[in-house]
Amino acid sequence: MMKVIGAGLPRTGTTSMKAALERLGFAPCYHMVEVMTHPDHVDRWLEAVAGKVQTREDWDRVFEGYEAEVDWPASHYWRELADAYPEGKVVLTVRDPHTWYPSIRMLLSGENRPDLSDEMPEQVRLLFASMQRMRPALDQIGRTHFGPDWTFGDDLADEELVVAAFNRHVETVEQTVPAERLLVFDVREGWEPLCAFLGVDVPAGEPFPHLNDAESMRQAFERMRTGDMSAFPFGQPGS
C-alpha cells in the first residue's frame, strides 16, 4: 500500500525526502531514480500518460513493492494516488520558488542530455536511453505546468512563468487535500514536523539527510558524461 504520497515538484528536496522516508521505514520510496536504474519501469509511465492506469489495482502494479513516492513522474499523479489510497498521507515539499527556479531550469533544460553517441560509456548510454524513452511522459507532465508547447529539454528561460507554475501547484494541492491529511514541508525543517505528521519517532542523533543540491547535481552530470557512475545516486542502471 502507498503510505506516503509525495506531491512536491522536482528539486524541492525530493532526493533528501527519499532517503528520509526510507530511514523512517517507508521503504522503498519511489523516485525518478527508480526509472533511471530500472529501464523497464518506463513502460509503466507511458501507460499512465496514455490513461491506461486508473484503478487502485492498476496503481498497485505500478508501485508494486513500494510504500512511498516522491518526485516526478510519480508525484505528478498525487491527486490520483490520494484517491486510490485514502489511507495514505500526502507530503507537499516546498522551497522558495525563486531559489528553486535555477535548479529546475538546470534539471529540465537540454544542456545535461548529450547525444547518444557510440563513444559514450555503455552505462551512461543506458541511463540516457531510458530518459529518451520517457520523453512522451515527461512532455505531458511538463505541459501541465509550463504550457502546451513545452517539451522535455526546452530551456525554462521565463522565470516569472516558472515561478507562477510553482505557486499555482502549491495552491492547488493545499486547496485539494484536507488539511489533516497534508503536510506542507520544507526539508530544512528537519525530522520533527515530518515524524510528527507520520506518527513515527525522530531518529536519535541523526541529522536529516540533505542530498543532491544543485551544485552536486551539476557535478554528477559532468562525471557521468565520462563514465563515472559512482556519481549516480542510489545505484546504477540495471541495479
CSV table of C-alpha atoms in Angstrom, one decimal, residues 21-239:
chain,number,residue,atom,x,y,z
A,21,LEU,CA,11.3,8.3,4.3
A,22,GLU,CA,13.3,5.1,3.8
A,23,ARG,CA,15.1,5.8,7.1
A,24,LEU,CA,11.8,6.1,8.8
A,25,GLY,CA,10.6,2.7,7.5
A,26,PHE,CA,8.6,3.8,4.4
A,27,ALA,CA,10.8,1.8,2.1
A,28,PRO,CA,11.4,1.6,-0.6
A,29,CYS,CA,10.4,5.0,-1.8
A,30,TYR,CA,9.8,5.6,-5.5
A,31,HIS,CA,11.7,8.5,-7.2
A,32,MET,CA,12.8,9.3,-10.7
A,33,VAL,CA,16.0,7.4,-10.0
A,34,GLU,CA,13.9,4.2,-10.0
A,35,VAL,CA,13.1,4.8,-13.6
A,36,MET,CA,16.7,5.6,-14.4
A,37,THR,CA,18.0,2.5,-12.7
A,38,HIS,CA,15.2,0.2,-13.9
A,39,PRO,CA,14.6,0.8,-17.6
A,40,ASP,CA,11.6,-1.5,-17.6
A,41,HIS,CA,9.7,1.0,-15.4
A,42,VAL,CA,9.5,3.4,-18.4
A,43,ASP,CA,6.6,1.3,-19.8
A,44,ARG,CA,4.6,1.9,-16.6
A,45,TRP,CA,4.7,5.6,-17.1
A,46,LEU,CA,4.0,5.5,-20.8
A,47,GLU,CA,0.8,3.6,-19.9
A,48,ALA,CA,0.0,6.1,-17.2
A,49,VAL,CA,0.1,9.1,-19.5
A,50,ALA,CA,-1.9,7.2,-22.0
A,51,GLY,CA,-4.7,6.9,-19.5
A,52,LYS,CA,-4.3,3.1,-19.0
A,53,VAL,CA,-3.6,3.4,-15.2
A,54,GLN,CA,-6.8,4.3,-13.4
A,55,THR,CA,-7.9,1.9,-10.7
A,56,ARG,CA,-6.2,1.1,-7.4
A,57,GLU,CA,-5.3,-2.3,-8.8
A,58,ASP,CA,-3.5,-0.5,-11.7
A,59,TRP,CA,-1.6,1.7,-9.3
A,60,ASP,CA,-0.7,-1.3,-7.2
A,61,ARG,CA,1.0,-2.8,-10.2
A,62,VAL,CA,2.9,0.5,-10.9
A,63,PHE,CA,4.1,0.7,-7.3
A,64,GLU,CA,4.5,-3.0,-6.5
A,65,GLY,CA,6.9,-3.3,-3.6
A,66,TYR,CA,7.0,0.4,-2.8
A,67,GLU,CA,5.5,2.2,0.3
A,68,ALA,CA,6.1,5.8,-0.6
A,69,GLU,CA,6.8,8.1,-3.6
A,70,VAL,CA,8.3,11.5,-4.2
A,71,ASP,CA,9.4,13.3,-7.4
A,72,TRP,CA,8.3,13.1,-11.0
A,73,PRO,CA,6.9,11.0,-12.6
A,74,ALA,CA,5.1,9.6,-9.5
A,75,SER,CA,4.3,12.9,-7.7
A,76,HIS,CA,2.6,14.2,-10.8
A,77,TYR,CA,-0.2,11.8,-10.0
A,78,TRP,CA,-0.7,12.9,-6.4
A,79,ARG,CA,-4.4,13.5,-7.0
A,80,GLU,CA,-5.0,10.0,-8.4
A,81,LEU,CA,-2.9,8.4,-5.7
A,82,ALA,CA,-4.7,10.3,-2.9
A,83,ASP,CA,-8.0,8.9,-4.3
A,84,ALA,CA,-6.6,5.4,-4.8
A,85,TYR,CA,-5.0,5.2,-1.4
A,86,PRO,CA,-7.3,7.1,1.0
A,87,GLU,CA,-5.2,5.9,4.0
A,88,GLY,CA,-2.1,7.5,2.6
A,89,LYS,CA,-0.7,10.7,3.9
A,90,VAL,CA,0.3,13.5,1.5
A,91,VAL,CA,3.5,15.5,1.8
A,92,LEU,CA,4.0,18.6,-0.3
A,93,THR,CA,7.7,19.5,-0.4
A,94,VAL,CA,8.3,23.2,-1.0
A,95,ARG,CA,11.1,25.8,-1.0
A,96,ASP,CA,11.5,29.4,-2.0
A,97,PRO,CA,10.3,29.4,-5.7
A,98,HIS,CA,13.0,31.9,-6.7
A,99,THR,CA,15.8,29.7,-5.4
A,100,TRP,CA,14.0,26.6,-6.9
A,101,TYR,CA,13.9,28.2,-10.3
A,102,PRO,CA,17.6,27.9,-11.4
A,103,SER,CA,17.7,24.4,-10.1
A,104,ILE,CA,14.6,23.2,-12.0
A,105,ARG,CA,15.9,25.1,-15.1
A,106,MET,CA,19.2,23.2,-14.9
A,107,LEU,CA,17.5,19.9,-14.5
A,108,LEU,CA,15.0,20.2,-17.3
A,109,SER,CA,17.0,22.1,-19.9
A,110,GLY,CA,18.7,20.1,-22.6
A,111,GLU,CA,22.3,21.0,-21.6
A,112,ASN,CA,22.6,17.9,-19.4
A,113,ARG,CA,21.4,15.4,-22.0
A,114,PRO,CA,24.2,14.7,-24.5
A,115,ASP,CA,23.6,12.9,-27.8
A,116,LEU,CA,23.7,9.1,-27.5
A,117,SER,CA,27.0,8.6,-29.5
A,118,ASP,CA,28.9,5.4,-29.9
A,119,GLU,CA,31.7,6.9,-27.8
A,120,MET,CA,29.6,7.3,-24.8
A,121,PRO,CA,30.2,4.8,-21.9
A,122,GLU,CA,27.7,2.0,-22.0
A,123,GLN,CA,26.2,2.6,-18.6
A,124,VAL,CA,25.7,6.3,-19.5
A,125,ARG,CA,24.0,5.3,-22.7
A,126,LEU,CA,21.6,3.0,-20.9
A,127,LEU,CA,20.7,5.7,-18.4
A,128,PHE,CA,20.1,8.4,-21.0
A,129,ALA,CA,18.3,6.0,-23.3
A,130,SER,CA,15.8,5.3,-20.6
A,131,MET,CA,15.2,9.1,-20.3
A,132,GLN,CA,14.8,9.4,-24.0
A,133,ARG,CA,12.0,6.7,-23.9
A,134,MET,CA,10.4,8.7,-21.1
A,135,ARG,CA,10.1,11.7,-23.3
A,136,PRO,CA,6.3,11.3,-24.1
A,137,ALA,CA,5.6,11.0,-20.3
A,138,LEU,CA,7.8,13.9,-19.3
A,139,ASP,CA,6.5,16.1,-22.1
A,140,GLN,CA,2.9,15.6,-21.0
A,141,ILE,CA,3.7,16.1,-17.3
A,142,GLY,CA,5.7,19.3,-18.0
A,143,ARG,CA,3.0,20.8,-20.2
A,144,THR,CA,0.6,20.8,-17.3
A,145,HIS,CA,2.9,23.2,-15.6
A,146,PHE,CA,4.8,25.1,-18.3
A,147,GLY,CA,2.3,25.4,-21.2
A,148,PRO,CA,1.1,23.3,-24.1
A,149,ASP,CA,4.1,23.9,-26.3
A,150,TRP,CA,6.8,22.8,-23.8
A,151,THR,CA,8.9,19.7,-24.5
A,152,PHE,CA,11.5,18.0,-22.3
A,153,GLY,CA,14.8,19.7,-22.8
A,154,ASP,CA,13.4,23.2,-23.6
A,155,ASP,CA,15.1,26.0,-21.7
A,156,LEU,CA,12.8,27.4,-19.0
A,157,ALA,CA,14.0,30.9,-19.6
A,158,ASP,CA,10.9,32.7,-18.3
A,159,GLU,CA,11.4,32.9,-14.6
A,160,GLU,CA,8.1,34.6,-14.0
A,161,LEU,CA,6.2,31.8,-15.8
A,162,VAL,CA,8.0,29.0,-14.0
A,163,VAL,CA,7.6,30.6,-10.5
A,164,ALA,CA,3.9,31.1,-11.2
A,165,ALA,CA,3.6,27.5,-12.1
A,166,PHE,CA,5.3,26.5,-8.8
A,167,ASN,CA,2.9,28.7,-6.8
A,168,ARG,CA,-0.1,27.5,-8.7
A,169,HIS,CA,0.8,23.9,-8.0
A,170,VAL,CA,1.3,24.5,-4.3
A,171,GLU,CA,-2.1,26.3,-4.1
A,172,THR,CA,-3.8,23.5,-5.9
A,173,VAL,CA,-2.5,20.8,-3.6
A,174,GLU,CA,-3.4,22.9,-0.5
A,175,GLN,CA,-6.9,23.5,-1.7
A,176,THR,CA,-7.5,19.9,-2.7
A,177,VAL,CA,-6.1,17.8,0.1
A,178,PRO,CA,-7.8,18.0,3.5
A,179,ALA,CA,-5.6,19.8,6.0
A,180,GLU,CA,-5.4,16.9,8.4
A,181,ARG,CA,-4.1,14.7,5.6
A,182,LEU,CA,-1.5,17.1,4.3
A,183,LEU,CA,2.0,18.3,5.4
A,184,VAL,CA,3.5,21.2,3.6
A,185,PHE,CA,7.2,20.6,4.3
A,186,ASP,CA,10.5,22.3,3.7
A,187,VAL,CA,13.3,19.8,4.2
A,188,ARG,CA,15.2,22.4,6.1
A,189,GLU,CA,12.7,22.0,8.9
A,190,GLY,CA,14.3,18.6,9.7
A,191,TRP,CA,12.9,15.5,11.3
A,192,GLU,CA,10.4,16.8,13.8
A,193,PRO,CA,7.4,18.0,11.7
A,194,LEU,CA,7.7,15.1,9.3
A,195,CYS,CA,7.9,12.5,12.1
A,196,ALA,CA,5.0,14.1,14.0
A,197,PHE,CA,2.9,14.0,10.8
A,198,LEU,CA,3.7,10.4,10.0
A,199,GLY,CA,3.4,9.2,13.6
A,200,VAL,CA,7.0,7.9,14.0
A,201,ASP,CA,9.9,8.5,16.3
A,202,VAL,CA,12.6,11.0,15.4
A,203,PRO,CA,15.9,9.2,14.7
A,204,ALA,CA,18.0,9.9,17.7
A,205,GLY,CA,21.2,11.7,17.0
A,206,GLU,CA,20.9,11.6,13.2
A,207,PRO,CA,20.9,14.7,11.0
A,208,PHE,CA,18.2,15.0,8.4
A,209,PRO,CA,19.6,13.9,5.0
A,210,HIS,CA,20.4,16.8,2.7
A,211,LEU,CA,21.3,15.3,-0.7
A,212,ASN,CA,21.6,16.3,-4.3
A,213,ASP,CA,21.8,20.1,-4.1
A,214,ALA,CA,22.1,22.0,-7.4
A,215,GLU,CA,25.9,22.1,-7.4
A,216,SER,CA,26.1,18.4,-6.6
A,217,MET,CA,23.7,17.6,-9.4
A,218,ARG,CA,25.8,19.6,-11.9
A,219,GLN,CA,29.0,17.8,-10.8
A,220,ALA,CA,27.3,14.4,-11.0
A,221,PHE,CA,26.2,15.1,-14.6
A,222,GLU,CA,29.7,16.1,-15.6
A,223,ARG,CA,31.2,12.9,-14.0
A,224,MET,CA,28.5,10.7,-15.6
A,225,ARG,CA,29.5,12.0,-19.0
A,226,THR,CA,32.9,10.5,-18.5
A,227,GLY,CA,31.5,7.2,-17.4
A,228,ASP,CA,32.0,7.7,-13.7
A,229,MET,CA,28.7,6.1,-12.5
A,230,SER,CA,29.7,6.5,-8.8
A,231,ALA,CA,28.2,10.0,-9.2
A,232,PHE,CA,24.8,8.4,-9.8
A,233,PRO,CA,22.6,8.4,-6.6
A,234,PHE,CA,21.0,5.2,-5.2
A,235,GLY,CA,22.7,2.7,-7.5
A,236,GLN,CA,23.4,2.3,-11.2
A,237,PRO,CA,21.3,1.4,-14.3
A,238,GLY,CA,20.1,-2.2,-14.0
A,239,SER,CA,20.8,-2.5,-10.3
